[in-house]
Amino acid sequence: MWRLIACIFLPFAAGYYLAYLFRTINTLIAGPLGSDLGLGAADIGLLTSIYFLVVMAGQIPIGMLLDRYGPRRVQSLLLAVAAAGAALFGLSTGFVALLIARAMIGLGSAAALMSGLKMIVLWFPRERLALINGFMIMLGSLGAVTATAPAEVLLDWISWRGLFAVVAAASALAAILIYLVAPERVDSPSGSTKPATLKTIYSDQRFWRIAPLSATYIGSAWALQSLWAAPWLCDIERLNRTSLVSELFVMATVLSLGALVLGVLATWVRSRGRNMEVLFAAVAALLIGAEIVLILHPPWPSLLPWCVVSVAGSATAVTYAIIGDYFPPQLVARANGGLNVLQFGWAFIVQYGTGLILERWPVEAGHHPLIAYQAAFGLNVLLQLAALAWFAVPRFQSRKAKGRTPAILQPACGWSSAHAPILASEAAILEADEHLEW
């Protein structure tokens, strides 16, 4: 087990750590970057969100490459691309060059989580997937912690350009480490005769029940925590730089711990024979509540709801375990990729769209007004509520159906009690079909 942790878990966790650092670092450098290069809110939103757009576009082809060539070769190659993108970002002097560099970083980070999850599925027991996924996401999300107070120290010392040079070198070292120490393993064919195609994933009803909620919920949490939390705290709470970095540090720490807690909870729920979908819906409802609090903006500090937003981004520990139950191992990477397409795509929409909405209102004394954030966050909450209803309605229908016996199975006049076992068997079959369809 220790060899698996040293050669598989930790190297891929390091790759995900760097991807999370890349994802969230613009929250810290948005101010210096904007002032150095004269970028507005929409420019910063596009520059940051292009990461999510490129990651989204790469999910399905990268998932297929992972299934075909294995995580070791794919992840090491892509991390080298991320290293090149980070180096270019640190050297760029114009918006277009920054955009290209950020896109390269997104491409290089696109397989970071999927490759780790694929290795976990291949090498670790299935009943431990949620817990190990939680550990993976917890260690990876330490990149978000690094992108706050620790990165602020480097930012003051070597500027954002030097910071990206350091991260580029770390990415290159991680690529070499994964290539040298990670083992290869080919998927063994499962007993299922179902072909391993994308059609298998996208024709699965269970996938399309969880996908809209997962996209609008996790994608929104990523978009808000990785960029718009800092401007909101500056514009609405009027925090100074020191207080801002401190609150971002707390949020990132909560994000990291939340991944572990959700992984443990998911394992406990599974061990008690309960559905992890219920846990996922509950956390989604908490996120919606936190966003509503931010929209209403009561007269007390907003750190708590922002911490809830951060924790929501770590719920991938639950969703990926759910997906792991839906599909056989040889399809897991592509199934996770299919889900990631929607999550990262929604993160791009929210991150860039929020910047566009904010610019509809004039800046007042260097700050965007509260009404602009309320409009952007409110639209997001409405779409999340619709996705939550879509996810929950089939469960209510299933429970209602279980509370009654279908009319066709009701005993007719003149039928003897000898038919009862047959009717009971048919009812059980229908109930099982209902559960599988859900």
Coordinates of C-alpha atoms in Angstrom, one line a residue:
M1 CA 0.0 0.0 0.0
W2 CA 2.8 2.4 0.9
R3 CA 4.4 1.8 -2.5
L4 CA 1.0 2.7 -4.2
I5 CA 0.9 5.9 -2.2
A6 CA 4.5 6.9 -3.0
C7 CA 4.5 5.9 -6.7
I8 CA 0.9 6.6 -7.7
F9 CA -1.1 8.7 -5.3
L10 CA 1.4 11.4 -4.3
P11 CA 2.9 12.1 -7.8
F12 CA -0.6 12.6 -9.3
A13 CA -1.7 14.6 -6.3
A14 CA 1.2 16.9 -7.0
G15 CA 0.0 17.3 -10.5
Y16 CA -3.5 18.2 -9.3
Y17 CA -2.0 20.6 -6.7
L18 CA -0.3 22.5 -9.5
A19 CA -3.5 22.5 -11.6
Y20 CA -5.4 23.9 -8.7
L21 CA -2.7 26.6 -8.1
F22 CA -3.0 27.6 -11.8
R23 CA -6.8 27.7 -11.5
T24 CA -6.9 30.0 -8.5
I25 CA -3.8 32.1 -8.8
N26 CA -5.5 34.8 -10.8
T27 CA -7.6 35.7 -7.8
L28 CA -4.4 36.9 -6.1
I29 CA -2.8 38.6 -9.1
A30 CA -5.9 40.1 -10.7
G31 CA -5.1 43.5 -9.1
P32 CA -1.4 43.7 -10.0
L33 CA -2.1 42.2 -13.5
G34 CA -4.9 44.7 -14.2
S35 CA -2.9 47.7 -13.1
D36 CA 0.3 46.7 -14.9
L37 CA -1.4 46.0 -18.2
G38 CA -4.5 48.2 -18.0
L39 CA -7.0 45.3 -18.0
G40 CA -10.7 45.7 -17.1
A41 CA -13.2 43.4 -15.3
A42 CA -14.3 41.7 -18.6
D43 CA -10.6 41.3 -19.7
I44 CA -9.7 39.7 -16.4
G45 CA -12.8 37.5 -16.5
L46 CA -11.9 36.3 -20.0
L47 CA -8.2 35.8 -19.2
T48 CA -9.1 33.7 -16.1
S49 CA -12.0 31.8 -17.6
I50 CA -10.1 30.8 -20.8
Y51 CA -8.5 28.2 -18.5
F52 CA -11.9 26.6 -17.9
L53 CA -12.9 26.8 -21.6
V54 CA -9.7 24.9 -22.7
V55 CA -10.0 22.4 -19.9
M56 CA -13.6 21.8 -20.9
A57 CA -12.7 21.3 -24.6
G58 CA -10.0 18.8 -23.7
Q59 CA -11.9 16.6 -21.4
I60 CA -13.4 14.0 -23.8
P61 CA -10.4 13.6 -26.1
I62 CA -8.1 13.5 -23.0
G63 CA -10.3 11.0 -21.4
M64 CA -10.0 8.8 -24.4
L65 CA -6.3 9.2 -24.4
L66 CA -6.1 8.2 -20.8
D67 CA -8.1 5.1 -21.4
R68 CA -5.9 4.2 -24.4
Y69 CA -2.4 5.2 -23.4
G70 CA -2.6 5.4 -19.6
P71 CA -2.4 8.3 -17.1
R72 CA 1.4 8.2 -16.8
R73 CA 2.3 9.2 -20.4
V74 CA -0.6 11.6 -20.9
Q75 CA -0.3 13.4 -17.6
S76 CA 3.5 13.9 -17.8
L77 CA 3.2 15.3 -21.4
L78 CA 0.4 17.7 -20.5
L79 CA 2.2 18.9 -17.4
A80 CA 5.2 19.8 -19.7
V81 CA 2.7 21.9 -21.7
A82 CA 1.5 23.6 -18.5
A83 CA 5.2 24.4 -17.6
A84 CA 5.7 26.0 -21.0
G85 CA 2.5 28.0 -20.7
A86 CA 3.5 29.3 -17.2
A87 CA 6.9 30.4 -18.5
L88 CA 5.2 32.2 -21.4
F89 CA 2.7 33.9 -19.1
G90 CA 5.5 35.3 -16.9
L91 CA 7.2 36.7 -20.0
S92 CA 4.1 38.2 -21.7
T93 CA 3.6 41.9 -22.1
G94 CA 0.2 42.0 -23.9
F95 CA -3.3 40.7 -23.5
V96 CA -3.1 38.3 -26.5
A97 CA 0.1 36.7 -25.3
L98 CA -1.3 36.3 -21.8
L99 CA -4.5 34.7 -23.3
I100 CA -2.4 32.2 -25.3
A101 CA -0.3 31.4 -22.3
R102 CA -3.3 30.9 -20.0
A103 CA -4.8 28.6 -22.7
M104 CA -1.6 26.5 -22.7
I105 CA -1.8 26.3 -18.9
G106 CA -5.4 25.1 -19.2
L107 CA -4.5 22.4 -21.7
G108 CA -1.6 21.3 -19.5
S109 CA -3.9 21.1 -16.5
A110 CA -6.8 19.4 -18.2
A111 CA -5.9 15.8 -17.2
A112 CA -4.7 16.6 -13.7
L113 CA -7.7 15.3 -11.8
M114 CA -8.9 12.8 -14.4
S115 CA -5.5 11.1 -14.5
G116 CA -5.3 10.8 -10.8
L117 CA -8.9 9.4 -10.5
K118 CA -8.1 7.0 -13.3
M119 CA -5.0 5.7 -11.4
I120 CA -7.1 5.4 -8.2
V121 CA -9.7 3.3 -10.0
L122 CA -7.1 1.1 -11.5
W123 CA -5.0 0.5 -8.4
F124 CA -7.2 1.0 -5.3
P125 CA -10.3 -0.9 -3.9
R126 CA -13.6 0.4 -5.3
E127 CA -15.2 0.6 -1.9
R128 CA -12.6 3.2 -0.9
L129 CA -12.9 5.3 -4.0
A130 CA -14.8 8.2 -2.3
L131 CA -12.3 8.4 0.6
I132 CA -9.2 8.3 -1.6
N133 CA -10.8 10.7 -4.1
G134 CA -11.3 13.0 -1.1
F135 CA -7.7 12.8 -0.1
M136 CA -6.7 13.5 -3.7
I137 CA -8.8 16.5 -3.9
M138 CA -7.8 17.7 -0.4
L139 CA -4.1 17.6 -1.3
G140 CA -4.7 19.1 -4.7
S141 CA -6.8 21.9 -3.3
L142 CA -3.8 22.9 -1.2
G143 CA -2.8 24.6 -4.4
A144 CA -5.6 27.1 -3.7
V145 CA -4.2 27.6 -0.2
T146 CA -0.7 28.3 -1.8
A147 CA -2.4 30.8 -4.1
T148 CA -3.2 33.0 -1.1
A149 CA -0.8 34.1 1.7
P150 CA 2.2 32.0 0.6
A151 CA 2.0 33.3 -3.0
E152 CA 1.5 36.8 -1.6
V153 CA 4.9 36.6 0.0
L154 CA 6.5 35.6 -3.4
L155 CA 4.4 38.2 -5.1
D156 CA 5.9 41.0 -2.9
W157 CA 9.4 39.5 -3.4
I158 CA 9.7 38.6 -7.1
S159 CA 6.4 40.0 -8.7
W160 CA 3.8 38.0 -10.6
R161 CA 6.3 37.3 -13.4
G162 CA 8.8 35.7 -11.1
L163 CA 6.0 33.7 -9.4
F164 CA 5.1 32.1 -12.7
A165 CA 8.7 31.3 -13.4
V166 CA 8.8 29.3 -10.2
V167 CA 5.5 27.5 -10.9
A168 CA 6.8 26.7 -14.4
A169 CA 9.9 25.0 -13.0
A170 CA 7.7 23.1 -10.5
S171 CA 5.4 21.8 -13.2
A172 CA 8.4 20.6 -15.3
L173 CA 9.7 18.7 -12.3
A174 CA 6.3 17.1 -11.6
A175 CA 6.1 16.0 -15.2
I176 CA 9.5 14.3 -15.0
L177 CA 8.5 12.7 -11.6
I178 CA 5.3 11.2 -12.9
Y179 CA 7.0 9.8 -16.1
L180 CA 9.8 8.2 -14.1
V181 CA 8.0 6.7 -11.1
A182 CA 4.4 6.0 -12.0
P183 CA 3.7 2.4 -13.1
E184 CA 1.7 1.4 -16.2
R185 CA -1.5 -0.6 -16.0
V186 CA -3.9 -1.6 -18.8
D187 CA -7.6 -2.0 -18.1
S188 CA -8.7 -5.5 -17.9
P189 CA -11.9 -6.2 -19.8
S190 CA -15.0 -6.3 -17.7
G191 CA -17.6 -9.0 -18.0
S192 CA -20.0 -6.5 -19.6
T193 CA -20.7 -6.8 -23.3
K194 CA -21.5 -3.1 -23.5
P195 CA -19.1 -1.4 -25.8
A196 CA -16.8 1.2 -24.3
T197 CA -18.0 4.2 -26.2
L198 CA -19.1 7.7 -25.4
K199 CA -22.6 6.8 -26.5
T200 CA -22.7 4.4 -23.5
I201 CA -22.1 7.4 -21.2
Y202 CA -24.3 10.0 -22.9
S203 CA -27.3 7.6 -23.3
D204 CA -27.3 6.8 -19.6
Q205 CA -30.3 8.4 -17.8
R206 CA -28.5 8.5 -14.5
F207 CA -25.7 10.6 -16.0
W208 CA -28.2 13.2 -17.3
R209 CA -29.9 13.4 -13.9
I210 CA -26.8 14.4 -12.1
A211 CA -24.9 16.3 -14.8
P212 CA -26.9 19.6 -14.8
L213 CA -26.7 19.9 -11.1
S214 CA -23.1 19.0 -11.0
A215 CA -22.3 21.5 -13.7
T216 CA -24.2 24.5 -12.3
Y217 CA -23.3 23.7 -8.7
I218 CA -19.6 22.7 -8.9
G219 CA -18.8 24.9 -11.9
S220 CA -20.2 27.9 -10.2
A221 CA -18.3 27.2 -7.0
W222 CA -15.1 27.0 -9.0
A223 CA -15.8 30.2 -10.9
L224 CA -16.6 32.2 -7.8
Q225 CA -13.9 31.0 -5.5
S226 CA -11.2 31.1 -8.1
L227 CA -11.8 34.7 -9.3
W228 CA -14.8 36.7 -8.1
A229 CA -14.5 36.2 -4.4
A230 CA -11.6 38.6 -4.2
P231 CA -13.3 41.5 -6.2
W232 CA -16.5 41.0 -4.2
L233 CA -14.6 41.2 -0.9
C234 CA -12.8 44.4 -2.1
D235 CA -15.9 46.0 -3.7
I236 CA -18.6 45.1 -1.2
E237 CA -16.7 44.5 2.1
R238 CA -14.0 47.1 1.3
L239 CA -11.2 44.9 2.6
N240 CA -7.6 46.0 2.4
R241 CA -5.0 43.8 0.8
T242 CA -3.9 42.2 4.1
S243 CA -7.4 41.3 5.2
L244 CA -8.3 40.1 1.7
V245 CA -5.4 37.7 1.5
S246 CA -6.2 36.4 5.0
E247 CA -9.8 35.7 4.1
L248 CA -8.8 34.0 0.8
F249 CA -6.4 31.8 2.9
V250 CA -9.2 30.8 5.2
M251 CA -11.5 30.0 2.2
A252 CA -8.8 27.9 0.5
T253 CA -8.0 26.0 3.8
V254 CA -11.7 25.2 4.2
L255 CA -11.9 24.0 0.6
S256 CA -9.0 21.6 1.2
L257 CA -10.5 20.3 4.5
G258 CA -14.0 20.1 2.9
A259 CA -12.7 17.7 0.3
L260 CA -11.5 15.3 3.0
V261 CA -14.7 15.7 5.0
L262 CA -16.9 15.0 2.0
G263 CA -14.9 12.0 1.1
V264 CA -15.2 10.6 4.6
L265 CA -19.0 11.3 4.6
A266 CA -19.5 9.7 1.2
T267 CA -17.7 6.5 2.4
W268 CA -19.8 6.5 5.6
V269 CA -23.0 7.0 3.6
R270 CA -22.1 4.1 1.3
S271 CA -21.2 1.8 4.2
R272 CA -24.7 2.3 5.6
G273 CA -26.3 1.4 2.3
R274 CA -27.5 4.9 1.5
N275 CA -27.4 6.8 -1.8
M276 CA -24.5 9.3 -2.2
E277 CA -26.8 11.3 -4.5
V278 CA -28.7 12.5 -1.4
L279 CA -25.5 13.8 0.2
F280 CA -24.6 15.6 -3.1
A281 CA -28.0 17.2 -3.3
A282 CA -27.7 18.4 0.4
V283 CA -24.4 20.1 -0.3
A284 CA -25.8 21.7 -3.4
A285 CA -28.7 23.1 -1.4
L286 CA -26.1 24.6 1.1
L287 CA -24.3 26.3 -1.8
I288 CA -27.5 27.9 -3.0
G289 CA -28.3 29.1 0.5
A290 CA -24.8 30.6 0.8
E291 CA -25.2 32.5 -2.5
I292 CA -28.6 33.8 -1.4
V293 CA -27.0 35.2 1.8
L294 CA -24.3 36.9 -0.4
I295 CA -27.1 38.4 -2.6
L296 CA -29.1 39.7 0.4
H297 CA -25.8 41.0 2.0
P298 CA -26.9 41.1 5.7
P299 CA -24.9 43.4 8.0
W300 CA -22.4 40.9 9.1
P301 CA -19.1 39.5 7.7
S302 CA -19.5 37.3 4.6
L303 CA -16.6 34.9 5.3
L304 CA -18.9 32.1 6.4
P305 CA -21.0 32.0 3.1
W306 CA -17.8 32.3 1.1
C307 CA -16.4 29.3 3.0
V308 CA -19.5 27.3 2.0
V309 CA -18.9 28.3 -1.6
S310 CA -15.4 27.1 -1.3
V311 CA -16.4 23.7 0.2
A312 CA -18.9 23.2 -2.6
G313 CA -16.1 23.2 -5.1
S314 CA -14.6 20.1 -3.4
A315 CA -17.8 18.0 -3.9
T316 CA -16.2 16.4 -6.9
A317 CA -15.0 13.9 -4.3
V318 CA -18.7 12.8 -4.2
T319 CA -19.6 13.2 -7.8
Y320 CA -16.7 11.2 -9.2
A321 CA -17.4 8.4 -6.7
I322 CA -21.0 8.3 -8.0
I323 CA -19.8 8.2 -11.6
G324 CA -17.4 5.4 -10.6
D325 CA -20.5 3.4 -9.5
Y326 CA -22.4 4.1 -12.7
F327 CA -19.7 2.8 -15.1
P328 CA -17.1 0.0 -15.4
P329 CA -13.4 0.9 -14.9
Q330 CA -12.6 1.1 -18.6
L331 CA -15.2 3.9 -19.0
V332 CA -14.5 5.9 -15.8
A333 CA -12.0 8.3 -17.4
R334 CA -14.3 9.1 -20.3
A335 CA -17.4 9.3 -18.0
N336 CA -15.5 11.7 -15.6
G337 CA -14.4 13.6 -18.7
G338 CA -18.0 13.9 -19.9
L339 CA -19.0 15.3 -16.5
N340 CA -16.0 17.7 -16.5
V341 CA -17.0 19.1 -19.9
L342 CA -20.2 20.4 -18.3
Q343 CA -18.5 21.5 -15.0
F344 CA -15.6 23.4 -16.6
G345 CA -17.9 24.8 -19.3
W346 CA -20.3 26.2 -16.7
A347 CA -17.3 27.6 -14.8
F348 CA -16.2 29.4 -17.9
I349 CA -19.7 30.8 -18.5
V350 CA -20.1 32.0 -14.9
Q351 CA -16.6 33.5 -14.7
Y352 CA -16.7 35.4 -17.9
G353 CA -20.4 36.2 -17.7
T354 CA -20.0 37.7 -14.3
G355 CA -17.4 40.1 -15.6
L356 CA -19.7 41.1 -18.5
I357 CA -22.6 41.7 -16.1
L358 CA -20.5 43.7 -13.7
E359 CA -19.5 46.1 -16.5
R360 CA -23.2 46.9 -17.2
W361 CA -23.0 49.1 -14.1
P362 CA -20.7 52.1 -13.8
V363 CA -17.8 51.9 -11.3
E364 CA -18.3 54.0 -8.2
A365 CA -15.2 55.3 -6.5
G366 CA -13.2 52.4 -8.0
H367 CA -15.6 49.7 -6.9
H368 CA -18.4 47.8 -8.7
P369 CA -21.8 48.3 -6.9
L370 CA -23.6 45.6 -4.9
I371 CA -26.5 45.6 -7.4
A372 CA -24.2 44.3 -10.1
Y373 CA -23.1 41.4 -8.1
Q374 CA -26.7 40.7 -7.0
A375 CA -27.7 40.5 -10.7
A376 CA -24.9 38.1 -11.6
F377 CA -25.2 35.9 -8.6
G378 CA -29.0 35.9 -8.7
L379 CA -29.1 34.6 -12.3
N380 CA -26.8 31.8 -11.3
V381 CA -28.9 30.8 -8.3
L382 CA -32.1 30.6 -10.5
L383 CA -30.3 28.2 -12.8
Q384 CA -29.0 26.1 -9.9
L385 CA -32.5 25.8 -8.5
A386 CA -33.8 24.5 -11.8
A387 CA -31.0 21.9 -11.9
L388 CA -31.7 20.9 -8.3
A389 CA -35.4 20.4 -9.2
W390 CA -34.5 18.3 -12.2
F391 CA -32.3 16.2 -10.0
A392 CA -34.8 15.7 -7.2
V393 CA -38.1 15.2 -9.0
P394 CA -37.3 11.6 -10.2
R395 CA -36.6 10.6 -6.5
F396 CA -40.0 12.0 -5.4
Q397 CA -41.7 10.2 -8.2
S398 CA -39.9 6.9 -7.3
R399 CA -40.9 7.2 -3.6
K400 CA -44.5 8.0 -4.6
A401 CA -44.6 4.9 -6.9
K402 CA -43.2 2.7 -4.2
G403 CA -46.0 3.7 -1.9
R404 CA -48.6 2.1 -4.0
T405 CA -49.0 -1.2 -5.9
P406 CA -49.5 -0.8 -9.7
A407 CA -53.2 -1.3 -10.6
I408 CA -52.3 -4.1 -13.0
L409 CA -50.9 -6.1 -10.0
Q410 CA -54.0 -5.6 -7.8
P411 CA -55.7 -9.0 -7.1
A412 CA -58.7 -9.4 -9.4
C413 CA -62.0 -11.0 -8.3
G414 CA -61.8 -14.8 -8.3
W415 CA -58.0 -14.9 -8.2
S416 CA -56.7 -17.3 -5.6
S417 CA -53.9 -16.6 -3.1
A418 CA -51.7 -18.9 -5.1
H419 CA -51.1 -15.9 -7.4
A420 CA -49.6 -13.8 -4.6
P421 CA -46.0 -15.0 -4.9
I422 CA -46.1 -14.3 -8.7
L423 CA -47.5 -10.8 -8.1
A424 CA -44.9 -10.1 -5.4
S425 CA -42.1 -11.2 -7.7
E426 CA -43.4 -9.0 -10.5
A427 CA -43.7 -6.0 -8.2
A428 CA -40.2 -6.5 -6.9
I429 CA -38.9 -6.6 -10.5
L430 CA -40.7 -3.3 -11.3
E431 CA -39.3 -1.7 -8.2
A432 CA -35.8 -2.8 -9.0
D433 CA -36.2 -1.4 -12.6
E434 CA -37.4 1.8 -11.0
H435 CA -34.3 2.0 -8.9
L436 CA -32.0 1.2 -11.8
E437 CA -33.6 3.8 -14.0
W438 CA -33.0 6.4 -11.2

